[in-house]
Structures are given as structure tokens and as C-alpha cells.
Tab-separated table of C-alpha atoms in Angstrom:
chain	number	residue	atom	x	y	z
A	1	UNK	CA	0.000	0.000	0.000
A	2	UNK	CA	1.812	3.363	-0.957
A	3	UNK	CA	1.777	5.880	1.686
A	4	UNK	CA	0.357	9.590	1.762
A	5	UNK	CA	2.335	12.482	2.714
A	6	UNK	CA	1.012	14.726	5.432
A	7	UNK	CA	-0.601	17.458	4.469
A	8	UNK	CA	1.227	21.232	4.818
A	9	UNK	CA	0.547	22.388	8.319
A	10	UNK	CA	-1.272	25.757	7.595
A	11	UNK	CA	-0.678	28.430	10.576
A	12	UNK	CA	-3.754	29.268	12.231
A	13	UNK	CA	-5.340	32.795	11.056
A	14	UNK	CA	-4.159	35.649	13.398
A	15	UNK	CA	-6.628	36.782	16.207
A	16	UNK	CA	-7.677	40.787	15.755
A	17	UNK	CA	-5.291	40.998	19.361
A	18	UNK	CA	-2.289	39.641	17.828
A	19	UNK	CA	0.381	41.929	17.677
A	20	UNK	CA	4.037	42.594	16.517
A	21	UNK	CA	6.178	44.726	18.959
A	22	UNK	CA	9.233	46.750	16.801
A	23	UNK	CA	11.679	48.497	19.084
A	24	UNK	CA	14.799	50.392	18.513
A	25	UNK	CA	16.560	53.616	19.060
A	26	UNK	CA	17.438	56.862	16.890
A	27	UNK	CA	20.193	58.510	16.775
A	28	UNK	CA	22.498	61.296	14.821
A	29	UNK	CA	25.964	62.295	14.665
A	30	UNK	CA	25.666	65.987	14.812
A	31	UNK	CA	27.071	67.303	18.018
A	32	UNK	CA	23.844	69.360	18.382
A	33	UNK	CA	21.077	69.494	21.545
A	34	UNK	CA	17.425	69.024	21.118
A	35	UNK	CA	15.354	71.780	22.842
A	36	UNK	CA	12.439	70.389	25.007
A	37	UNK	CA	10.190	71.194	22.625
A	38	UNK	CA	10.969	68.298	20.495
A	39	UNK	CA	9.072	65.222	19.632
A	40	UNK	CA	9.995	62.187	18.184
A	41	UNK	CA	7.333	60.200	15.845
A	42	UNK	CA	7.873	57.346	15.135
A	43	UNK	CA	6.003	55.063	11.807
A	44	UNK	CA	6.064	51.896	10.621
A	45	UNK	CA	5.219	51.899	7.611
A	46	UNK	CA	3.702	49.204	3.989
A	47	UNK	CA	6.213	49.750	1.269
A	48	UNK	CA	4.637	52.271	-1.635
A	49	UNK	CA	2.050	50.083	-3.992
A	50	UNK	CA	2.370	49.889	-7.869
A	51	UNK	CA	0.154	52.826	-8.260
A	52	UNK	CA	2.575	54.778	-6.252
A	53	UNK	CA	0.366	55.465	-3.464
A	54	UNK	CA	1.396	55.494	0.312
A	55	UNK	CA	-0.751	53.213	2.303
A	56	UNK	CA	-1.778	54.501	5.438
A	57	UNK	CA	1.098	53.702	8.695
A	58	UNK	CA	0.866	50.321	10.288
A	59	UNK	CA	1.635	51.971	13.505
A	60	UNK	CA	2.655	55.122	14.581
A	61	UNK	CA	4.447	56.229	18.100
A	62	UNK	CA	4.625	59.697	19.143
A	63	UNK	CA	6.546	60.871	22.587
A	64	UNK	CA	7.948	64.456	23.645
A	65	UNK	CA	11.011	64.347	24.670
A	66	UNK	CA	11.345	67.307	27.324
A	67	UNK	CA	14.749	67.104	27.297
A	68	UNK	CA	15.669	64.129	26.186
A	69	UNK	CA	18.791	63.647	23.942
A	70	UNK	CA	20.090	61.072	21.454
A	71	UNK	CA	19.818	57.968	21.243
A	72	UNK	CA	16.407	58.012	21.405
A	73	UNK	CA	14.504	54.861	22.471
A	74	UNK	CA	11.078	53.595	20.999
A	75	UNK	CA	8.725	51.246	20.702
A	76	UNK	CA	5.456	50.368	18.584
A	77	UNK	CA	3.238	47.810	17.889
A	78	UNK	CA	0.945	46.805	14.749
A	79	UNK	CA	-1.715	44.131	14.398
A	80	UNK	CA	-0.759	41.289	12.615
A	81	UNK	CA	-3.557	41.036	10.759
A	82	UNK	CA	-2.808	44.649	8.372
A	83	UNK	CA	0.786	42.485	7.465
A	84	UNK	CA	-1.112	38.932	7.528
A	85	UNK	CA	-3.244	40.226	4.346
A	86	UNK	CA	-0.359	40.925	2.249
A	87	UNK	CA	0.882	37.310	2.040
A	88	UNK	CA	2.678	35.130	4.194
A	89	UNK	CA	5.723	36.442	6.713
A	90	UNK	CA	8.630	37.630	6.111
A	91	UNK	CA	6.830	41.064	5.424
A	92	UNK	CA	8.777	43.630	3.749
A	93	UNK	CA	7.970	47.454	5.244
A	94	UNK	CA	9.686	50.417	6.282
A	95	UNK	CA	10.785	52.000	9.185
A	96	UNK	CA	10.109	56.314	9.188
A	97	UNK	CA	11.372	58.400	12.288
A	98	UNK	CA	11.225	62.084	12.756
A	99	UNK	CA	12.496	64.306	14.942
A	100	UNK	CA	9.455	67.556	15.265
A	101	UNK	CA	10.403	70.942	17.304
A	102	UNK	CA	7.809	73.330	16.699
A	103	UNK	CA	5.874	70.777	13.732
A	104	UNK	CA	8.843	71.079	11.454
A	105	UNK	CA	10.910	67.959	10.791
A	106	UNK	CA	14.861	68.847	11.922
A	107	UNK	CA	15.788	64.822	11.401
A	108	UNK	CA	14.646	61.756	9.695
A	109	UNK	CA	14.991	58.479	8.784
A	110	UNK	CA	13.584	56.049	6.822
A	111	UNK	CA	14.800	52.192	6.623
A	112	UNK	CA	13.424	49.261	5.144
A	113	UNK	CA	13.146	46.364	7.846
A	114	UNK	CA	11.436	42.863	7.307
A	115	UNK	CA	8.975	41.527	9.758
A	116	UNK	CA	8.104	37.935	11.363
A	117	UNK	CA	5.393	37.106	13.369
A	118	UNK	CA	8.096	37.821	15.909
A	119	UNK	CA	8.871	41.470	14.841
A	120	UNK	CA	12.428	42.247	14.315
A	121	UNK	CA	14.923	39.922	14.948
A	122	UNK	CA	16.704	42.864	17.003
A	123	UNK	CA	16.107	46.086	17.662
A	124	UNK	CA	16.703	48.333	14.903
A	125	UNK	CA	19.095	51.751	15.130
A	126	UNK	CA	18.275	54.398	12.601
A	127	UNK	CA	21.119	57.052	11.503
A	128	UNK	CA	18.666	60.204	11.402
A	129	UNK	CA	19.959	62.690	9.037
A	130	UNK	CA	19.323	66.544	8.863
A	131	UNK	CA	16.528	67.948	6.800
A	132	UNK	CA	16.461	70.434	5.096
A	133	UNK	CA	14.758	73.717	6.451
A	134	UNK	CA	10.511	73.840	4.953
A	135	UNK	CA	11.594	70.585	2.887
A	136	UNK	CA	8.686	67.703	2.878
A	137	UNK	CA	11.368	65.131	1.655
A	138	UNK	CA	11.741	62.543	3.857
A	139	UNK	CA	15.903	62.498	5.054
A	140	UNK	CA	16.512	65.185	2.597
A	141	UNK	CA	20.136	66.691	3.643
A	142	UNK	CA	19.890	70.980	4.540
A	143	UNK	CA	21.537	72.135	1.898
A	144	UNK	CA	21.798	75.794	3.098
A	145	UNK	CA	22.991	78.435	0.247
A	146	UNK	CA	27.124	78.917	1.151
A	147	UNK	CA	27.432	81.645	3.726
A	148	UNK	CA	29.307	84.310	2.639
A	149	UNK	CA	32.716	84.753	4.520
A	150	UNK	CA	34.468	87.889	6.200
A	151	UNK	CA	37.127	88.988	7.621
A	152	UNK	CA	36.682	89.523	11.515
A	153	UNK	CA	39.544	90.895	14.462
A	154	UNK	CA	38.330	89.703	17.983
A	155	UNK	CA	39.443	88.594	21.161
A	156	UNK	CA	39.305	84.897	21.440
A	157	UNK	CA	38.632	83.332	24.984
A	158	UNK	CA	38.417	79.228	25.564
A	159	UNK	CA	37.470	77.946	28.448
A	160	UNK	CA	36.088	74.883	29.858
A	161	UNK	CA	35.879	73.392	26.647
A	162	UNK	CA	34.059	75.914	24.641
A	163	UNK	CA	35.243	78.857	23.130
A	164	UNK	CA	33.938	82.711	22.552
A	165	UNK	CA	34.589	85.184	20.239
A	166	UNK	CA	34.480	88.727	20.893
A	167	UNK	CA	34.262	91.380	18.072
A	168	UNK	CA	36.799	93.896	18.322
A	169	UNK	CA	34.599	96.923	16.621
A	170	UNK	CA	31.522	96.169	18.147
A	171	UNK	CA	32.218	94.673	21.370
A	172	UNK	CA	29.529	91.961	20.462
A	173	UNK	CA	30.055	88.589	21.340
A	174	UNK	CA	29.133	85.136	20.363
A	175	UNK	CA	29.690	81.400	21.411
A	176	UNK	CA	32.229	79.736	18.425
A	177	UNK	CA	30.706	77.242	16.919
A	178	UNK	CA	32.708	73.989	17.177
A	179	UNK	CA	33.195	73.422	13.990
A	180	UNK	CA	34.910	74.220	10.408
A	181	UNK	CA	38.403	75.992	11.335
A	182	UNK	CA	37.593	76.050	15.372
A	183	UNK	CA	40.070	73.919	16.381
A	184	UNK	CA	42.977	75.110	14.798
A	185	UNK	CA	42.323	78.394	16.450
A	186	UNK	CA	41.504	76.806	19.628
A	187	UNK	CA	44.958	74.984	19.363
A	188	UNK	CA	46.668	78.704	18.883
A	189	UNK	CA	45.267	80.352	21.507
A	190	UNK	CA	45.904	77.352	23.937
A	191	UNK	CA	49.574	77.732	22.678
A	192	UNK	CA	49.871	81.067	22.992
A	193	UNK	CA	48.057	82.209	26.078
A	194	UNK	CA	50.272	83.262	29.155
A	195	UNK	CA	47.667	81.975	31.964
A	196	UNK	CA	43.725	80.278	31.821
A	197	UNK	CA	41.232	82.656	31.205
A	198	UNK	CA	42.824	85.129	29.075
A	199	UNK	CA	41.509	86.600	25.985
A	200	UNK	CA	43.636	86.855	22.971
A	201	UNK	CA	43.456	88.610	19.648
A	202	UNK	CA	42.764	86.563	16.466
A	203	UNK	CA	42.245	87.038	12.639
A	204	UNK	CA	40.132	84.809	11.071
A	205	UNK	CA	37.296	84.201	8.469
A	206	UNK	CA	33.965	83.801	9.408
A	207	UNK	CA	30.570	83.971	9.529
A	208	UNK	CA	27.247	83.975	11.266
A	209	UNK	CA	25.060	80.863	11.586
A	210	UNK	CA	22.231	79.843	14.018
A	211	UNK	CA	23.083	76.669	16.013
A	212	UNK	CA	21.799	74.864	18.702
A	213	UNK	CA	23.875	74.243	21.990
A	214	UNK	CA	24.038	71.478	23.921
A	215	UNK	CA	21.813	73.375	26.423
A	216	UNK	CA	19.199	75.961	25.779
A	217	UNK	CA	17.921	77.237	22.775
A	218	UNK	CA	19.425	77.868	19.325
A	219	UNK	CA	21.380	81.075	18.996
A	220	UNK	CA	23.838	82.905	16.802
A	221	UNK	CA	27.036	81.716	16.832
A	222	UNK	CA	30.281	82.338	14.857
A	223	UNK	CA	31.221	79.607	12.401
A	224	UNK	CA	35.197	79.914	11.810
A	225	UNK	CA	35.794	79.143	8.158
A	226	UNK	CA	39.254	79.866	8.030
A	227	UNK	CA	41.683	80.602	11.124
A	228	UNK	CA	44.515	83.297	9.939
A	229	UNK	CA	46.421	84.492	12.760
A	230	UNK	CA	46.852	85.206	16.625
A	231	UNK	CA	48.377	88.405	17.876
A	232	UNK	CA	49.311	87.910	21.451
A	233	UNK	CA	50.935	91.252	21.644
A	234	UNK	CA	47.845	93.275	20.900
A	235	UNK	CA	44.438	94.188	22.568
A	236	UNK	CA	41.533	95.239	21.136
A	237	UNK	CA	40.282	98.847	21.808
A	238	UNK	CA	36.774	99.339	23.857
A	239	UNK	CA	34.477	99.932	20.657
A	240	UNK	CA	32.909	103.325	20.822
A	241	UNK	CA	29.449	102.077	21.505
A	242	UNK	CA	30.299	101.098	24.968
A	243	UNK	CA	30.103	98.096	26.200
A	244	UNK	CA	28.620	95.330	24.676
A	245	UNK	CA	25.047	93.927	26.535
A	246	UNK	CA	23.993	90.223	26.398
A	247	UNK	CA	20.707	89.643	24.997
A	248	UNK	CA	17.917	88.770	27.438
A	249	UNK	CA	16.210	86.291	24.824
A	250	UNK	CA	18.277	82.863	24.044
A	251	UNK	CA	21.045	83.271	26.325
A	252	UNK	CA	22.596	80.695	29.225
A	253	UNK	CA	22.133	82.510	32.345
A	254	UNK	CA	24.116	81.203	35.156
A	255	UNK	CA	22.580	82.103	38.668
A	256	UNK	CA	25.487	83.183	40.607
A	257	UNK	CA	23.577	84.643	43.343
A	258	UNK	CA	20.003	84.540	45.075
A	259	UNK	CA	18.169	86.813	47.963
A	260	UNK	CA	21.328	88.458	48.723
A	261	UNK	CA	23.441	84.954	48.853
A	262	UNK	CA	26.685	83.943	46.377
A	263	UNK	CA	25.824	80.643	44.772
A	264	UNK	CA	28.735	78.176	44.683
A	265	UNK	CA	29.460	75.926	41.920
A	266	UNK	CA	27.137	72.375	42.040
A	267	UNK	CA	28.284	69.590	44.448
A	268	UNK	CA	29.155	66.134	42.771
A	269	UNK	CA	26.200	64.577	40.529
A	270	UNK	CA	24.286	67.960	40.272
A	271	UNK	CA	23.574	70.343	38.065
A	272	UNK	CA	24.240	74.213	38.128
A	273	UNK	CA	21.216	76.806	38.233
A	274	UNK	CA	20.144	78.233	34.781
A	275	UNK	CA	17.540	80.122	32.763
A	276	UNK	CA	17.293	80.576	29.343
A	277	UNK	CA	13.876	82.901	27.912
A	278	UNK	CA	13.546	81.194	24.512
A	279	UNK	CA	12.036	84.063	21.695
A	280	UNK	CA	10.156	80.886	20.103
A	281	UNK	CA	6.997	80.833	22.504
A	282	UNK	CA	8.011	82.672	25.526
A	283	UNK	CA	9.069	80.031	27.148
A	284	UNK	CA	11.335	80.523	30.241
A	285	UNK	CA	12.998	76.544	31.234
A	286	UNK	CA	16.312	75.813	33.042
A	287	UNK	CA	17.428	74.117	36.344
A	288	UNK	CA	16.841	74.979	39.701
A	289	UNK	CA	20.497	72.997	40.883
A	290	UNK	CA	17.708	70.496	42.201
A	291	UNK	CA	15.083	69.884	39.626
A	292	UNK	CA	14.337	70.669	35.459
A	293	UNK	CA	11.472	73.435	35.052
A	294	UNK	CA	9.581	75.159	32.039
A	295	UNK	CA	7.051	77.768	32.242
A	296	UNK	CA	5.930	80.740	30.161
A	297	UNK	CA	6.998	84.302	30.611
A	298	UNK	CA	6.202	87.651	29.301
A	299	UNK	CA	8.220	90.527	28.669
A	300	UNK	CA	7.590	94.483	27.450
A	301	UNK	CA	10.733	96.282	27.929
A	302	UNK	CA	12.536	95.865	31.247
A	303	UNK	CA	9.167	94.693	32.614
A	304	UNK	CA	9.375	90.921	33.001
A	305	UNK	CA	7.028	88.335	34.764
A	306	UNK	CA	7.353	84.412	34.645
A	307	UNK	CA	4.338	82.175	34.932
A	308	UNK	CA	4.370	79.450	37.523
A	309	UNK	CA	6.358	76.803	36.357
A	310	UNK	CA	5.842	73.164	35.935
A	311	UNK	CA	9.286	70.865	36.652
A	312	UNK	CA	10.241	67.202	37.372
A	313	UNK	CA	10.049	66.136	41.075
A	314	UNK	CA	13.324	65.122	42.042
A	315	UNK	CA	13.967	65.461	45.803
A	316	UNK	CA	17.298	67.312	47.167
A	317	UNK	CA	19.105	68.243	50.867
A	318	UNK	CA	21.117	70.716	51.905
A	319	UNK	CA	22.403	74.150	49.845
A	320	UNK	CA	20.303	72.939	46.683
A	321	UNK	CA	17.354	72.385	48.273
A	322	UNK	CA	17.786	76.228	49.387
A	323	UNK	CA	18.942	77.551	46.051
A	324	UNK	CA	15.844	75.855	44.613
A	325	UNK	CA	13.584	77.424	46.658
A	326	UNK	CA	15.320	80.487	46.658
A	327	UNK	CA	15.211	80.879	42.830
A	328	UNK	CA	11.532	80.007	42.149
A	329	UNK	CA	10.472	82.602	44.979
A	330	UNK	CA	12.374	85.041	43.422
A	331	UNK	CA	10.820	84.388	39.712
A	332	UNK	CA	7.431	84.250	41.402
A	333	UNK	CA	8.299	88.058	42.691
A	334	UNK	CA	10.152	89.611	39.640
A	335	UNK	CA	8.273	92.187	37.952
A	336	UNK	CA	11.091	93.479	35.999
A	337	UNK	CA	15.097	92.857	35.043
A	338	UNK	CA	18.273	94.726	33.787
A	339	UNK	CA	21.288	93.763	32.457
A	340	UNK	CA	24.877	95.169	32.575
A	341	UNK	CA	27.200	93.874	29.913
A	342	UNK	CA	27.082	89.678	30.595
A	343	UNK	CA	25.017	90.040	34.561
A	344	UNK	CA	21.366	90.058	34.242
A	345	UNK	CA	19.346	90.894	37.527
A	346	UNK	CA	15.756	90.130	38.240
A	347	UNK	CA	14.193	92.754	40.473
A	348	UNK	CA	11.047	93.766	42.369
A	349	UNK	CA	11.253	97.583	42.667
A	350	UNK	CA	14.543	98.837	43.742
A	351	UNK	CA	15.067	94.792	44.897
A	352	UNK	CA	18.084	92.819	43.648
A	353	UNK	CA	16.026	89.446	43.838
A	354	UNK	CA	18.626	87.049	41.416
A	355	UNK	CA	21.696	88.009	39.639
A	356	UNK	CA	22.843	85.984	36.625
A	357	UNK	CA	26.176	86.154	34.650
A	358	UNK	CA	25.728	84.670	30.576
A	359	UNK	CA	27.971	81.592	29.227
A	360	UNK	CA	28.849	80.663	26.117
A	361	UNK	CA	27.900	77.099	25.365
A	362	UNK	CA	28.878	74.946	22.337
């Protein structure tokens, strides 16, 4: 008697709960700081069909990041069934990630992956590349017009790792960008400085570019396209416009001192006290020493109020527990601030409530 073979085992039909779990992380190689505005969204996605249409996502995962820097971690899930009707596993489909601050994409990523009933058989990492400013295009690269080049004379100060430039006709000054020629310069003036702290007059060719720092929000800085010379035998000369003020809006402020007390520098494992009043939404955020914090403020002239603030809820002894509740007291009083050159002040009245001194970040 000849013998039958078996029949194909058919796997059962999924159930509408059955679900595939993709996880992974995003990441970019830019040396540049997310505000805590951003969001990252996250897609799975059907490839395109022959008519060239984009089905709609498979899943879609949204978080906002308040803070939170690369990599980024996610997960999502999508039903089995959407892949089950497109033919048996392994499923082809794509993997689309997004980095939003203010609704505009800043960086993407999209990655073809291929699914089991499983998921992935690891965790995927996506490369997230810069898009282009008001571009629609998926991962499209900025391609910014060239900047046009001068010549500037300025003292150059680096310090703790970051480096300003101060323009000698002016007296403006802006954080150097760490990039292009900033190194070589930074290598100079190390060389050539007689003690820490000291400025020093360079020649180089720049120009102006918004960046964003690895704390607060984006600012001007000053991109160094070509470094020319140091001159540690000169100085420049106090430009005739006086002094040169630090702009309330977009600036690290450093507290350095609080209802009439000097604030040290942070014990181990904590953070220094800052404020930065971001121009995009009024939005005053920083660090008490003790806990994040982000509020709203409003401002009309040297009239300045902040909003009370929402913050996380970490809990803290000694001096930073007192600088913390120090600091929010005195934004709940100020009514309205001044600033001096690089100290800002937050007053009630003829009251000195907060002083702050700006810093340069890269």
C-alpha cells in the first residue's frame, strides 16, 4: 500500500489581538542638543504600492522628549492582521522616524526592515539625518545656500571646553561654533596664552550661523571658516558704543547669586542653576540645581514676569534644596530685570532678587 504524505501544516489565522512589537533607538551624529520642545514620531510603515500610493502607517508612536537627547529609544506595535493580508511572513515594510520641534521635521529616517510574526529579529538603530529647512522630503540633507565669509579681528577666549569670540569693533560677542576651522584656532590660543582665562586677539574668516547648543535654545554663533592668525601682543580697543550687553532672549544665564546669597558651583552629581527665555513661545525653562522646570513668561521692555512653572520632582538636601527654593520665589516676585554687559538681575522695585552672569555654550 503506498503511503500519503502529510498534508502542509497551515498556521492558524491571526486573532484581531495579535500583535508585533518593533523596538529600537534613533540617533544622529551631529554634536547638536534638542530643545524640550521636540518630539519624536515614530512610523512603521507598507512599502509604496504599484500605483505609487502610500498606504496609510501600520503603527505610529509619538513621545515628547522634554529634554531628552540622542539615542532616542522607541517602541510600537501593529496588528498582525494589516501584514497577515499581504501574504505570508517575512513582510517587507519600512521603518520612518522624525524628529518635530515646533511641527517642522529637523531629522529623519527612513529604513526598510522585514517583519516575522516575531517582529524584528533585534532592535533596529536608525542614523537620522538633517533635513532640510521647509523641505517635505523625507531624510533630505539641509543644503543651506554657502554663507558668505568675512574677515573679523576679535578677542578669542576658551574655556572649559568651549570657546567665545568677541568682536573687536563692536564689542559683540558670540559662542564659536565647534566646527569648520575652530580647532585650529583653539589649538593657537591654547599655545599662545600666558595663563587660563585670558583673551587673545585673532584674525580669522567667518561667519554667522544659528546653532543649537548642547543646552538651551538655538542662537547665533560664529562659524570659523578659516583661522589666519593670533596676535598675542595686541588688545583690542573698547568699541565706541560702549560696552557690549547680552541679549535677554536665548542666552545661558548662570545664577550666581540669590536673595542676597553667592551661589557656589554644584556639588558632585548635580547640576548648576540656569535660565534661558527662549524668543520661540516665551518660554522661560532651566534648572533649579535640584530639579528641570519650564514655564511661560512675558516681557515688554525691562518689565518681566514668569508664569508658575511646571518641573520634574526630584527630591534634594542641603544648599540645593535652598537655592531651589530660593530661585523660584524670586521668579514668582520679579516684575522686571536689567542687564549690565554679561550680569542680568531680576528685580522687584529697587530689589536685587537674582543676579545671573551669561555663558557661552557649544
Amino acid at each position: 500500500m503506498t503511503g500519503c504524505a502529510s498534508p502542509t501544516a497551515l498556521a492558524p489565522p491571526p486573532a484581531d489581538g495579535d500583535r508585533i512589537v518593533v523596538q529600537g533607538s534613533a540617533s544622529y551624529r551631529q554634536r547638536i542638543a534638542l530643545p524640550p520642545q521636540a518630539v519624536l514620531r515614530v512610523r512603521l510603515l507598507a512599502p509604496v504600492g504599484a500605483e505609487g500610493l502610500a498606504p496609510p502607517p501600520l503603527a505610529e508612536s509619538t513621545q515628547a522628549l522634554a529634554g531628552r537627547q540622542v539615542p532616542l529609544d522607541f517602541s510600537l506595535s501593529a496588528p498582525v492582521r494589516s501584514l497577515a493580508e499581504r501574504g505570508p511572513p517575512p513582510w517587507e515594510a519600512r521603518l520612518q522616524a522624525e524628529v518635530l520641534v515646533d511641527g517642522s521635521a529637523r531629522f529623519a529616517a527612513l529604513q526598510p526592515v522585514e517583519l516575522t510574526r516575531s517582529g524584528l529579529a533585534a532592535p533596529v538603530q536608525l542614523m537620522l539625518r538633517a533635513v532640510a529647512p521647509g523641505s517635505e522630503r523625507l531624510g533630505a540633507p539641509a543644503r543651506p545656500e554657502p554663507p558668505k565669509s568675512s574677515r573679523w579681528r576679535g578677542a578669542w577666549l576658551t574655556f572649559a571646553d568651549a570657546s567665545t569670540f568677541t568682536d573687536c569693533s563692536t564689542g559683540r560677542r558670540w559662542p564659536v561654533a565647534p566646527e569648520g576651522d575652530a580647532a585650529r584656532a583653539e589649538r593657537s590660543y591654547l599655545q599662545s596664552r600666558a595663563a587660563p582665562g585670558e583673551p587673545l586677539v585673532v584674525q580669522l574668516d567667518g561667519h554667522l550661523a544659528v546653532r543649537v547648543p548642547m543646552e538651551g535654545a538655538a542662537r547665533e554663533h560664529l562659524v570659523v571658516d578659516a583661522f589666519v592668525a593670533i596676535d598675542p601682543g595686541t588688545r583690542c580697543e573698547p568699541p565706541a558704543s560702549g560696552t557690549a550687553r547680552a541679549p535677554l532672549l536665548d542666552t545661558y544665564w548662570k545664577l550666581v547669586e540669590v536673595a542676597g546669597q553667592a551661589v557656589g558651583p554644584p556639588a558632585a552629581g548635580q547640576r548648576e542653576a540656569r535660565l534661558t527665555l527662549a524668543s520661540q513661545g516665551q518660554r522661560a525653562f532651566g534648572h533649579s540645581g535640584c530639579n528641570a522646570f519650564s514655564g511661560r513668561f512675558e516681557v515688554d521692555g525691562d518689565q518681566l514676569r514668569f508664569e508658575p512653572s511646571a518641573g520634574t520632582l526630584r527630591a534634594c538636601v542641603g544648599p540645593a534644596m535652598v537655592v531651589e527654593r530660593e530661585l523660584f520665589q524670586a521668579m514668582a516676585r520679579t516684575r522686571s530685570h536689567g542687564i549690565e554687559g554679561e550680569q542680568l538681575t531680576l528685580r522687584d522695585g529697587s530689589e536685587v532678587l537674582a543676579r545671573f552672569v551669561a555663558v557661552a555654550l557649544r
